[in-house]
Structures are given as C-alpha cells and as structure tokens.
Amino acid sequence: MSLWSSLLQTYDAVNSSAGITPLNEDVNKTLLPLYHTTLKTQLQVTLDENGYPTIKRDNADIEIIAPCTEQSMGRSGTVLPPHPLFDQLQYIDTNYDPVKHESYLSQLASWKGDNAKLNAIYQYLSQHSIIEEARAQGIGIDPKKDSKIGVRFAVHVRHGDYEPNVWADHAIRDLWIAHEEQVRHGASLGTDLFGETLYKPSTNFPKKIVNVNGNAKLISANDNTNFTFRGRFANRDEALSIDTLTSQKIHTTLRWLAANNGTLTGSQDIVIWAIDGHPTDNVFDPTGNSRDVAEQVDDRTDSEKLIDANVQTYANYAKQFGKLLRGYGNEKVLQQMQQHSRRIVVTIFDAATSGRLSVTFYRELSQNEYIESVLQWHEDAAWYLTCFDNKNSASTDDEAPRGSKKSSDKLKPIPYIGAPSFADIINCVYSTDDHSSDSYRRFAKYVKKQLVECMFSNAGLPASLLQPAFHKVIRPLSYDSLSVWQHNFEVACSMWKKYYIDQDKKLPLNERNNITMDLDEKRTDRDYLFGQLLALADNYEYRVLLRQSGGRTPDRTTNAVKLMNNFVAKPSTTWLTLRQQLNPYIISSTNGMFFQNEVDEVMSKFKEGDFESNKPLSSLFLLGYSHKRRQLIQKADAAKQLKEQNIENKGE
C-alpha cells in the first residue's frame, strides 16, 4: 500500500472527529474539516444585533479554523486569492487594495446564502472600513505594517443562535463545504492518480503540512517552463491528475498526524501512526531509550513500578519492555493485540527547500512486525546505561549545554538496562557540545533517519556513526564532565554491541561470537583482553585515591583514563608506562597482591605474540573495558554488603 492509500484510509476512519478541538488544545492539532485551513488573527470584529461593530486587537496571535479555497490554501507569490471569510486585513478592508477587496466580497456573496451571520458581515464590510472604525475606537493600526494581520468575526443574532464566534460555528463550516462540493453532483471525469473518482482536478495543493516549513508542499506541478513534463507527458494534467476531494483528504490527514504524532528535527518530521479509527492511540515513540519506551506502555501504578524497581540495582527495561509489548503482565496491551491486527505506518518527511516537502522514508508494517522491530532494536542494543532525572534534583540548569558541569553533575543518575535513545546516540557521535547550531540540526535529522532505517529495515548501524563514537569516547579528557564521558562510553558500548550482534546473525550458529552484556571469561580476543587490563588499572587506582580522600570522590582522574587514547593507539608500550605509574600504589597498598593476581589472570589468556603487538585496538576494547569494570564494581559492592551484614550480625 502507498502513503496516499494509507492516508485516505486513515481519513475515512477518523473523519467524524473533523473540526472538534478539545478544550485547551492547540487548533493545529485538530483534524481540520475539508476545505479549511488555519489562520493567525489579531483583530476581532464583533457585530451586535444592529450591525454596530466593536473592534478588539489582541496582544498575540489567536489561531482559528478558517474556510479556504483550493487556490487560497496554497497561495504563494504575487497572485494571492482571498479566503472565503476570515483573511488578512489587506483583503478585507477596501482602503488597501480595492481589487483584492472586491474579489473577497464577490467570493463571500457567492456562498453566503441566507445565513444571518454571513450577511451581517457582508453588509458591514461593503459599507465600512475596519481601519477607520478601529481608529474611531482608539485602536491604532499602521496601514503599512499591519496589512497581513488576520481578522476574525463574531456576530450576535436575534434568533436563538448562542454561538457568536463565527469561526466556531459548525453550521457555517458545513455551508462552505456544501458550496465546494457542488461540483460533485455532475458527471465524473474518470479516476484520478490514486484510483478515486475524478470530478474536479486539483490545480493547486495545500501547504502548512509541517510546522517547521509552512510553505513546503508535498505535491506540486506548477512548473511549465523547465523539465517537469518533458519526454513523457504533453501537459500537466497527464503528469498529475488528482481529484480536489482526494487532495483535501490526503493533506488534511497528514497535517493532523504530523501535528499529533510527528517528531520534528530541523526540517525533518518523523510521523508514525496506525491505519484505523484511533491512529495516534498507543503508537509509542520508538526513538526514546528503553526506560522511556517502557513508561509509554506500562499501565501499572506508581507504587507497583517502585516496588519492582527497588528489587534490582539496574532495572532491566529492555526485558520489561519486551514483556509489556508481548502482553505478559499487561492485560491492556494483550487485549489490544488480540482484538485486531493494526497496520502501522512509519514515514519521514523532509523539507529540503522552503517550498518542497519530500518523503525520504516510508514503511508499512503489521502491528506485530512493528513491535518486533522495536523490540529487536532494544534487545540487541541493551547495555548498562545511566540516564539523569532532573525531576527529583535539587538544582537543574536546563539552559546549560550538554557536556558542561552545569547540566549533568547536579542531576540524579538513574541506572538501567536498555537501549539508548536516538538523542543519546546523536550526542555521543556529535563532535561538539553546541547543539544550537544549524550544523547540529542537520546532523541530528540525518542520524535519526539512519536509525529509523536501522530499526525498521533490518539495516546495520553505519560506520559513519560507529567509528566517530569509538574515537570520541577513547578521549575522556576532551569532555568537560567525567559523568558525561561515562554516559557516552556506555552509549558507544551499546552501539558496538548491536553491531557485533548484527554481524553474528550473518554467520552459522556454531561460528557466532555471542556478545553478551557481562564479562566473557573464555574470550581470548587481544583487544578484549587489553580492555580488561585498562579497567583493572583504572579501578585499582581509583580505589586507592578514594581511600586517600577519606571516601570522597577523588578530585583527579586516574592515569588509566588519562592515557586511554594512547593505550588504544599503542597498547603494549602504554601498559608498561601505566604499570610503572601504579607501582607506588601497589607497594603501599594491602590490595596490591589482589590487583596483580587479576592482571596475571588476564595476561594468561593472551595468545602468543598478542600482548607484544603494539598495533591499535579495535572497538572490542570498549566492551572488554566495560565488562571488566562492571565486574569489579559488582565484586566491591558484594564485599561491602557482606561486611555490613557481618557487622550487623555481631551487633545482635
């Protein structure tokens, strides 16, 4: 099925809610009625029962739903056809341009019929100037600066109509739709490009589909001078034949979906929805980390979640997420999956220029395929990660850039097991901490598109992400904050773990390396073992510094961390340098023998000639370092708990 068919089916399923704006909701998130658009207004003209006007100017724009024609919906350039009712001041007031004003009044006269409100507006605008009335009421309007401010109307009538706000009057909306649909009572012209009955070919297509580029159009065929039709078609109608109603349904639905389920990054919008009567319900955002995604589908009470989280040091959100989505322990999700098989659409739009919107990715999946694709990503990329909770922190600085000491050191760290978010991966790979630049936004949208393709097209992570992540995290001293480096190191490990798993899937079962999240004692890869050695040196020196500082966090970085980049480039010679720097600690510490035994155990696993080789280490070094570091932390925690338990037992 194509994007267009999916949008048409979605519209048929949800059109009963067109025009309904929930209280306190943004009008841009409303499914617009057919032949309607949104308009920003600042002037309100209220007519009483006698037609006397009261004019009010707002301090900020108020956006309303306004009737529009096919031409006015996509108007651009110098020829600007008017909207049928609400419009800019330059159309409504004759003091600006009599030609535009006459065109506006003529169009209003063609459909107002005997509607009391529309006739009152028509009579008033035919005889009065809004600018002059506003000035008489003490409201300043600058004819030059204010020509494009929008005008809305409210009308009080005598016959029991209790809705004076014309923009909220559903009867007037229906009157305009009926006026536009008159053409459909005639003979059809066949079928259009999408197989729908063709009554009136669309000649101009709507804009304002995505918020970031309001003028960008998804469909356009208005270029008669260059290469638009050359070679295959004789004219525009042969190249593009779409019924006006079909165009309205497609663009209205897409605009609504993008506003409610779209993820904007620069000029790119990722939109995910289900093709049924509830297209935006329970279609979770797969771009977050495993903890965030699990929260979207977890309907347990807060107390139940808290009890479960307190059971384990690292809550395994990747596993929990899988159970939730497959229906285990979540009755609501299980019922939804059993009721019917939804079809999920994943698509990416990008406005490469200010006037053109393109589809850069489209994939339609069954609900089960969608769930399994997301689950596979979160399971393959699962790692021991840390996120920062700014809700429970005593002090936060939302304006501080990522990587600065302000942004992360004051936040509460929350450890969990799962996949990193798309944003985490972008921040891990991006070379600087300046996220306000255009280059960052371009980079972010490019990476998000790659990650969506990886998740839903069975593609592996590209080297353009993996290699920069590796080379960035082996330079800890380039970071302003050690906690940010540690977080990025975890994310890089997650990325490379997924890469190795993807490579394993191409091999027979008996040849797979089986990368796991925990230390593999049987693994003898040179890079993996060197990673363990550096972790031992780092952990040992850190423990010594911790004792020397009386249990407070040391105020300096270990030599192992400082020399990490050198270690990856020349592991054998750098290890000898690092080992010499640790000698004073080993001599003065009672734990020196334990450290040496651990080092000897790792050294015994090197194959002949591997340790002496000084060639640079591969990314497997990251996993070896992380695995060994976690094992050492777990051993220290277990020893601490045992010591505390023995003290308690003696006290009893």
XYZ file of C-alpha atoms in Angstrom:
652
model
C 0.000 0.000 0.000
C 1.229 3.519 -0.770
C 1.453 6.538 1.512
C -1.556 8.059 -0.270
C -3.747 4.983 0.205
C -2.760 4.843 3.877
C -3.724 8.495 4.378
C -7.044 8.053 2.564
C -7.950 5.022 4.681
C -6.961 6.864 7.833
C -9.155 9.823 6.900
C -12.148 7.553 6.284
C -11.625 6.076 9.766
C -11.345 9.396 11.654
C -13.322 11.985 9.639
C -16.173 12.020 12.203
C -13.873 13.994 14.544
C -13.070 16.697 11.969
C -13.285 20.203 13.373
C -13.529 19.134 17.012
C -10.931 20.941 19.121
C -10.658 19.696 22.730
C -10.567 22.314 25.463
C -7.150 23.928 25.960
C -5.795 22.171 22.881
C -3.829 23.766 20.072
C -6.001 24.289 16.996
C -3.098 22.959 14.910
C -3.675 19.536 16.486
C -7.282 19.475 15.272
C -8.316 17.350 12.306
C -9.461 20.145 10.024
C -12.765 19.945 8.162
C -12.470 19.612 4.407
C -11.727 22.869 2.573
C -10.492 24.562 5.751
C -7.128 25.769 6.976
C -5.757 27.641 9.993
C -5.267 31.387 10.154
C -3.452 33.552 12.700
C -5.563 36.552 13.696
C -5.083 39.603 15.880
C -8.217 41.652 15.148
C -11.703 40.629 16.222
C -14.689 42.463 14.759
C -17.848 41.862 16.795
C -21.185 42.911 15.293
C -24.184 43.353 17.596
C -27.796 42.685 16.623
C -27.979 46.059 14.887
C -24.741 45.596 12.974
C -22.762 48.022 15.156
C -19.096 46.972 15.354
C -16.807 46.580 18.330
C -13.161 46.047 17.410
C -10.555 44.438 19.653
C -6.865 43.924 18.986
C -5.088 41.025 20.726
C -1.601 41.209 22.157
C -0.670 37.931 20.466
C -1.913 35.879 17.527
C -5.008 33.727 18.034
C -5.152 30.868 15.547
C -8.545 29.814 14.217
C -10.014 27.339 11.750
C -10.944 29.235 8.589
C -12.692 28.261 5.324
C -10.428 28.312 2.291
C -10.461 27.573 -1.414
C -8.042 25.283 -3.171
C -6.255 28.339 -4.543
C -6.108 30.302 -1.291
C -4.980 27.257 0.694
C -1.784 27.031 -1.338
C -1.406 30.660 -2.292
C 2.094 31.991 -2.835
C 3.897 34.571 -4.938
C 2.294 37.812 -6.101
C -1.148 36.459 -7.081
C -2.852 35.861 -3.754
C -6.522 34.797 -3.983
C -8.602 35.621 -0.887
C -10.004 33.219 1.685
C -13.824 32.995 1.684
C -14.429 34.564 5.139
C -11.555 35.233 7.547
C -8.442 36.707 5.998
C -5.724 39.300 6.223
C -6.634 42.954 6.569
C -5.372 43.751 3.069
C -8.226 41.683 1.586
C -10.983 42.639 3.979
C -10.502 46.430 4.074
C -11.074 48.393 0.876
C -8.545 51.054 1.944
C -5.684 48.733 0.970
C -6.494 47.334 -2.445
C -9.958 47.789 -3.996
C -9.325 44.920 -6.413
C -8.496 42.439 -3.648
C -11.390 43.714 -1.558
C -13.844 43.346 -4.428
C -12.579 39.808 -5.085
C -13.102 38.984 -1.418
C -16.661 40.380 -1.334
C -17.594 38.690 -4.594
C -16.484 35.323 -3.243
C -18.332 35.839 0.048
C -21.502 36.785 -1.864
C -21.321 33.541 -3.878
C -21.871 31.292 -0.872
C -23.359 33.314 1.998
C -26.914 32.401 1.036
C -29.426 33.486 3.660
C -27.158 32.875 6.647
C -27.738 35.778 9.042
C -24.145 35.983 10.298
C -22.562 35.898 6.857
C -24.997 38.511 5.544
C -24.246 40.776 8.509
C -20.505 40.510 7.807
C -21.052 41.127 4.086
C -23.178 44.218 4.676
C -20.724 45.660 7.180
C -17.629 45.161 5.013
C -19.429 46.539 1.944
C -20.094 49.844 3.679
C -17.370 50.309 6.307
C -13.609 50.286 6.739
C -12.207 48.290 9.646
C -9.197 50.596 9.834
C -11.370 53.692 10.205
C -13.683 52.032 12.730
C -10.677 50.853 14.767
C -9.173 54.330 14.851
C -12.528 55.788 15.924
C -12.473 53.334 18.844
C -8.907 54.262 19.815
C -7.183 51.218 18.315
C -4.073 52.040 16.330
C -3.475 50.286 13.021
C -0.495 51.017 10.806
C -1.598 50.516 7.174
C 1.932 49.563 6.103
C 2.943 47.246 8.937
C -0.460 45.691 9.666
C -1.610 44.731 6.168
C -1.121 41.000 6.867
C -2.690 40.715 10.321
C -5.637 38.331 10.359
C -9.234 39.325 11.067
C -11.956 37.154 12.649
C -15.621 37.921 13.214
C -18.206 37.447 15.923
C -21.872 38.178 15.242
C -24.828 38.367 17.641
C -28.174 37.484 16.037
C -31.753 37.674 17.309
C -32.939 34.165 16.503
C -31.569 31.949 19.256
C -28.072 31.263 17.901
C -25.939 31.193 21.024
C -22.563 30.894 19.266
C -21.474 34.415 18.296
C -17.915 33.345 17.338
C -18.256 32.719 13.636
C -15.034 30.677 13.452
C -16.566 28.138 15.880
C -19.946 27.921 14.092
C -20.243 24.418 12.633
C -23.247 25.400 10.518
C -21.121 27.907 8.626
C -18.388 25.300 8.158
C -20.952 22.889 6.712
C -22.334 25.618 4.454
C -18.894 26.231 2.973
C -18.186 22.505 2.500
C -21.534 22.092 0.697
C -20.658 25.029 -1.556
C -17.332 23.434 -2.522
C -18.933 20.018 -3.037
C -21.428 21.257 -5.636
C -19.125 20.145 -8.417
C -19.507 16.516 -7.313
C -23.143 16.468 -8.384
C -22.106 16.491 -12.042
C -20.644 13.795 -14.268
C -17.323 12.269 -13.284
C -14.221 12.613 -15.423
C -12.956 9.089 -14.671
C -10.494 8.214 -11.936
C -7.549 10.115 -10.590
C -3.970 9.073 -9.935
C -4.955 7.299 -6.688
C -7.956 5.449 -8.093
C -10.546 7.847 -6.642
C -13.436 9.240 -8.692
C -12.349 12.387 -10.512
C -14.833 15.267 -10.589
C -12.593 18.313 -10.430
C -8.835 18.007 -10.932
C -6.805 19.772 -8.278
C -4.659 22.560 -9.708
C -3.111 23.902 -6.517
C -2.062 21.924 -3.477
C -2.048 22.879 0.211
C 0.943 23.986 2.214
C 1.300 24.230 6.025
C 1.696 20.459 6.390
C 4.606 20.542 8.829
C 5.163 23.436 11.192
C 8.858 23.912 10.557
C 8.375 24.847 6.882
C 4.870 26.195 6.476
C 5.271 26.921 2.756
C 6.555 23.458 1.813
C 4.229 21.467 -0.458
C 4.222 17.693 -0.750
C 2.657 17.662 -4.225
C 3.249 20.300 -6.873
C 3.001 20.581 -10.648
C 3.129 24.262 -11.483
C 6.348 24.412 -13.471
C 5.552 24.674 -17.181
C 8.901 26.013 -18.385
C 11.606 23.559 -17.325
C 11.797 19.762 -17.246
C 8.567 18.921 -15.402
C 6.802 17.169 -18.297
C 9.463 16.901 -20.968
C 9.879 13.496 -22.588
C 6.944 11.627 -21.127
C 3.916 13.894 -20.730
C 2.479 16.518 -23.019
C 0.965 18.651 -20.257
C 0.397 18.962 -16.535
C -2.906 17.028 -16.468
C -1.247 13.956 -17.960
C 1.519 14.100 -15.389
C -0.650 14.695 -12.325
C -4.398 14.150 -12.062
C -5.749 14.252 -8.500
C -9.334 14.961 -7.525
C -9.797 18.012 -5.307
C -11.550 15.990 -2.588
C -8.791 13.352 -2.667
C -6.168 16.064 -2.244
C -8.093 17.562 0.664
C -8.351 14.216 2.473
C -4.668 13.400 1.994
C -3.300 16.747 3.116
C -5.773 17.267 5.968
C -4.981 13.844 7.428
C -1.235 14.216 7.042
C -1.232 17.660 8.645
C -3.187 16.294 11.620
C -0.934 13.250 12.025
C 2.234 15.336 11.790
C 0.945 17.735 14.450
C -0.051 14.970 16.871
C 2.400 12.130 16.236
C 5.295 13.838 14.494
C 8.831 14.260 15.813
C 10.461 17.378 14.394
C 14.207 17.725 13.949
C 15.175 20.759 11.929
C 13.225 20.470 8.675
C 12.569 16.745 9.143
C 9.413 15.211 10.605
C 9.163 11.539 11.614
C 5.482 10.525 11.669
C 4.214 7.172 12.960
C 0.561 6.173 13.072
C -1.871 3.264 12.827
C -4.339 2.896 9.966
C -7.547 2.574 11.960
C -10.073 4.625 13.912
C -7.512 5.505 16.594
C -4.371 6.222 14.574
C -2.463 8.020 17.326
C -3.517 5.894 20.321
C -0.926 3.523 21.812
C 1.509 4.052 18.940
C 4.558 4.562 21.109
C 7.571 6.617 20.048
C 10.391 4.123 19.383
C 13.152 6.750 19.366
C 13.455 7.053 23.160
C 15.618 4.902 25.398
C 14.226 1.611 26.723
C 13.210 3.207 30.015
C 11.193 5.920 28.263
C 9.523 3.486 25.872
C 8.626 1.113 28.705
C 6.982 4.004 30.543
C 4.794 4.706 27.493
C 3.225 1.237 27.527
C 3.354 0.416 31.242
C -0.059 0.822 32.882
C 0.981 -0.289 36.372
C 0.538 2.038 39.296
C 3.471 4.110 40.527
C 3.707 2.022 43.698
C 3.913 -1.203 41.670
C 6.661 0.257 39.498
C 8.560 1.442 42.575
C 8.422 -1.970 44.233
C 9.700 -3.633 41.069
C 12.478 -1.053 40.635
C 13.708 -1.476 44.207
C 14.203 -5.211 43.712
C 17.169 -4.761 41.422
C 20.036 -2.305 41.190
C 19.700 -1.996 37.424
C 16.069 -2.243 36.306
C 16.127 -4.269 33.083
C 13.876 -2.077 31.000
C 14.760 -3.850 27.771
C 13.409 -7.128 29.178
C 10.470 -5.421 30.885
C 9.651 -3.582 27.675
C 9.574 -6.870 25.782
C 7.227 -8.445 28.291
C 4.905 -5.462 28.224
C 4.641 -5.317 24.444
C 4.215 -9.052 24.048
C 1.364 -8.913 26.533
C 2.977 -10.556 29.546
C 1.906 -8.763 32.702
C -0.048 -6.084 30.857
C -3.656 -7.049 30.275
C -4.469 -3.861 28.338
C -1.738 -4.408 25.757
C -2.629 -8.088 25.391
C -6.290 -7.258 24.755
C -5.376 -4.667 22.142
C -3.167 -7.126 20.281
C -5.846 -9.818 20.346
C -8.667 -7.535 19.162
C -7.299 -6.839 15.708
C -4.026 -6.584 13.843
C -3.345 -2.918 13.229
C -1.150 -1.692 10.418
C 1.496 0.824 11.453
C 2.993 3.380 9.092
C 6.480 4.774 9.691
C 7.387 7.670 7.417
C 9.863 10.547 7.304
C 9.254 13.888 5.607
C 11.892 16.492 4.932
C 11.623 20.000 3.525
C 14.880 20.227 1.618
C 13.871 23.708 0.444
C 11.349 26.198 1.778
C 8.816 25.205 -0.884
C 9.202 21.443 -1.298
C 8.388 18.621 1.120
C 9.669 15.149 0.249
C 9.118 11.629 1.561
C 12.543 10.249 2.465
C 11.391 7.032 4.170
C 8.165 5.006 4.085
C 7.462 1.638 5.641
C 4.172 -0.053 6.433
C 4.188 -2.915 8.935
C 1.679 -5.060 10.726
C 1.409 -4.279 14.426
C 3.359 -7.425 15.290
C 6.126 -6.538 12.824
C 6.322 -3.027 14.254
C 6.542 -4.317 17.815
C 9.115 -6.974 16.964
C 11.280 -4.467 15.069
C 11.315 -2.097 18.032
C 11.891 -4.937 20.491
C 14.762 -6.343 18.454
C 16.448 -2.957 18.466
C 16.086 -2.516 22.213
C 17.212 -6.059 22.982
C 20.217 -6.037 20.627
C 21.374 -2.604 21.844
C 20.682 -3.269 25.540
C 23.517 -2.215 27.849
C 24.128 -0.975 31.370
C 23.180 2.670 30.943
C 22.576 5.732 33.065
C 20.068 8.497 32.495
C 19.727 11.675 34.516
C 16.498 12.541 36.303
C 16.038 16.297 36.536
C 12.614 15.976 38.175
C 13.957 14.937 41.549
C 17.114 17.010 41.554
C 17.598 19.857 43.966
C 19.007 22.088 41.270
C 18.961 21.910 37.496
C 20.059 24.160 34.689
C 18.019 23.433 31.576
C 19.861 26.097 29.630
C 23.297 24.608 30.244
C 24.783 22.847 27.214
C 25.234 19.103 27.307
C 28.661 18.139 28.453
C 29.088 21.084 30.778
C 29.404 20.589 34.502
C 26.172 22.506 34.999
C 23.967 20.167 33.010
C 24.735 16.710 34.399
C 26.639 16.902 37.653
C 23.591 18.248 39.521
C 21.156 15.670 38.147
C 20.195 12.432 39.829
C 21.704 9.447 37.936
C 19.323 6.537 37.307
C 20.987 3.269 36.218
C 19.024 0.911 33.982
C 19.479 -1.812 31.399
C 18.270 -0.984 27.917
C 18.981 0.704 24.624
C 19.962 4.373 24.404
C 17.643 6.915 22.821
C 18.259 8.354 19.376
C 19.187 11.624 21.091
C 21.794 9.805 23.227
C 23.378 8.310 20.108
C 23.451 11.685 18.364
C 25.074 13.340 21.381
C 27.598 10.505 21.629
C 28.651 10.895 17.999
C 28.426 14.664 17.532
C 31.828 16.274 17.859
C 30.964 19.360 19.955
C 28.588 20.417 22.712
C 26.995 23.241 20.706
C 23.509 21.929 19.936
C 22.016 25.244 18.870
C 23.745 25.451 15.506
C 22.293 24.658 12.102
C 25.015 22.070 11.575
C 23.857 20.163 14.651
C 20.230 20.154 13.478
C 21.281 18.916 10.035
C 23.411 16.222 11.622
C 20.651 15.188 14.050
C 17.998 14.772 11.366
C 20.411 12.791 9.183
C 21.264 10.419 12.046
C 17.628 9.965 13.087
C 16.766 8.928 9.553
C 19.619 6.395 9.582
C 18.473 4.975 12.914
C 14.860 4.646 11.756
C 16.133 2.744 8.726
C 18.199 0.501 11.006
C 15.220 -0.195 13.237
C 12.597 -0.901 10.565
C 14.598 -2.045 7.528
C 16.912 -4.592 9.162
C 19.910 -2.443 8.328
C 23.024 -2.409 10.498
C 24.394 0.671 12.191
C 26.545 2.548 9.654
C 30.275 3.026 10.119
C 29.688 6.778 9.927
C 28.153 6.522 13.424
C 30.150 3.670 14.925
C 33.648 4.940 14.202
C 33.106 8.533 15.431
C 31.532 7.183 18.628
C 34.552 4.953 19.241
C 37.152 7.660 18.565
C 35.284 10.219 20.641
C 34.867 8.165 23.836
C 38.500 6.998 23.938
C 39.398 10.664 24.564
C 37.960 11.247 28.038
C 39.965 14.444 28.605
C 38.109 16.147 25.745
C 34.964 16.197 27.909
C 34.159 18.953 30.392
C 32.370 16.486 32.663
C 33.504 12.977 33.549
C 29.896 11.851 34.084
C 29.017 12.860 30.521
C 32.000 10.911 29.221
C 30.929 7.846 31.206
C 27.418 8.115 29.783
C 28.718 8.438 26.223
C 31.062 5.500 26.824
C 28.034 3.381 27.800
C 26.163 4.503 24.679
C 29.155 3.654 22.464
C 29.304 0.183 24.016
C 25.609 -0.267 23.271
C 26.131 0.715 19.642
C 29.075 -1.597 19.148
C 27.336 -4.472 20.904
C 24.484 -4.147 18.407
C 26.985 -4.019 15.555
C 28.613 -7.297 16.656
C 25.211 -8.941 17.118
C 24.202 -7.886 13.609
C 27.435 -9.358 12.267
C 26.819 -12.593 14.185
C 23.403 -13.006 12.581
C 25.133 -13.428 9.219
C 27.171 -16.403 10.496
C 26.203 -20.017 11.171
C 25.208 -20.705 14.779
C 28.418 -22.580 15.587
C 30.598 -19.647 14.416
C 28.895 -16.832 16.316
C 30.781 -14.877 18.971
C 27.729 -14.374 21.202
C 28.419 -10.894 22.532
C 26.693 -10.511 25.892
C 26.341 -7.767 28.486
C 28.578 -9.452 31.050
C 32.239 -10.445 31.143
C 33.106 -13.426 28.956
C 35.818 -15.279 30.874
C 36.527 -17.581 27.922
C 37.115 -14.859 25.383
C 40.737 -14.508 24.243
C 40.495 -11.681 21.711
C 43.541 -9.412 22.065
C 41.522 -6.164 22.045
C 39.025 -7.531 24.563
C 41.806 -8.557 26.964
C 43.614 -5.227 26.689
C 40.326 -3.544 27.599
C 40.183 -5.659 30.761
C 43.740 -4.679 31.684
C 42.958 -0.981 31.441
C 39.812 -1.481 33.521
C 41.877 -3.201 36.223
C 44.376 -0.340 36.328
C 41.602 2.262 36.380
C 39.656 0.533 39.133
C 42.692 -0.120 41.301
C 43.988 3.448 41.193
C 40.504 4.863 41.764
C 40.079 2.742 44.912
C 43.432 3.957 46.247
C 42.527 7.591 45.561
C 39.144 7.035 47.201
C 40.777 5.798 50.421
C 43.259 8.649 50.379
C 40.433 11.196 50.131
C 38.548 9.695 53.069
C 35.731 8.233 50.954
C 35.040 11.422 48.999
C 35.077 11.401 45.210
C 38.694 11.929 44.096
C 39.442 15.344 42.658
C 41.565 13.990 39.820
C 41.208 11.472 37.026
C 43.082 8.184 37.105
C 46.138 7.678 34.917
C 44.313 4.871 33.099
C 41.605 7.269 31.962
C 44.128 9.967 31.083
C 46.132 7.566 28.923
C 43.162 5.815 27.277
C 43.718 7.353 23.863
C 47.425 6.422 23.946
C 46.516 2.976 25.200
C 44.219 2.331 22.212
C 46.894 3.569 19.795
C 49.847 1.669 21.375
C 48.513 -0.738 23.999
C 51.658 -2.717 24.789
C 54.050 0.183 25.444
C 51.374 2.298 27.144
C 50.552 -0.577 29.505
C 54.193 -0.703 30.614
C 54.144 3.051 31.290
C 50.882 2.761 33.204
C 52.130 -0.200 35.202
C 55.162 1.804 36.345
C 52.916 4.661 37.469
C 50.946 2.220 39.621
C 53.999 0.749 41.373
C 53.973 3.237 44.291
C 50.314 2.406 44.994
C 50.947 -1.332 44.778
C 53.858 -1.148 47.217
C 51.951 0.956 49.751
C 48.600 -0.832 49.478
C 47.449 -4.071 51.054
C 45.389 -4.810 47.942
C 48.399 -4.859 45.624
C 48.516 -8.650 45.582
C 44.829 -8.873 44.581
C 45.413 -6.458 41.711
C 48.477 -8.363 40.500
C 46.621 -11.680 40.598
C 43.801 -10.207 38.492
C 46.328 -8.851 35.983
C 48.124 -12.198 35.785
C 44.851 -13.995 35.144
C 44.072 -11.738 32.181
C 47.659 -11.926 30.877
C 47.496 -15.710 30.835
C 44.702 -15.570 28.240
C 46.735 -13.719 25.603
C 47.712 -15.804 22.626
C 51.385 -15.930 21.736
C 52.572 -12.606 20.364
C 49.285 -10.761 21.004
C 50.429 -8.855 24.081
C 53.708 -7.801 22.495
C 51.927 -6.478 19.397
C 51.586 -2.714 19.506
C 49.007 -2.317 16.739
C 45.963 -0.140 17.578
C 42.979 -1.668 19.328
C 39.590 -2.133 17.747
C 36.204 -1.279 19.221
C 36.141 -4.634 21.037
C 38.389 -2.853 23.545
C 35.329 -0.853 24.687
C 33.390 -3.982 25.596
C 36.332 -5.585 27.389
C 36.919 -2.422 29.426
C 33.244 -2.003 30.285
C 32.697 -5.673 31.121
C 35.683 -5.876 33.472
C 34.911 -2.550 35.102
C 31.364 -3.677 35.866
C 32.578 -6.998 37.267
C 34.972 -5.191 39.607
C 32.229 -2.803 40.766
C 29.899 -5.721 41.448
C 32.599 -7.526 43.448
C 33.261 -4.395 45.512
C 29.536 -3.911 46.185
C 29.147 -7.549 47.191
C 32.132 -7.299 49.566
C 30.708 -4.108 51.092
C 27.309 -5.713 51.658
C 28.917 -8.775 53.235
C 30.958 -6.578 55.565
C 27.890 -4.601 56.616
C 25.954 -7.802 57.208
C 28.736 -9.220 59.415
C 28.769 -6.011 61.467
C 25.002 -6.255 61.952
C 25.260 -9.907 62.992
C 27.952 -9.090 65.574
C 25.797 -6.276 66.940
C 22.938 -8.681 67.535
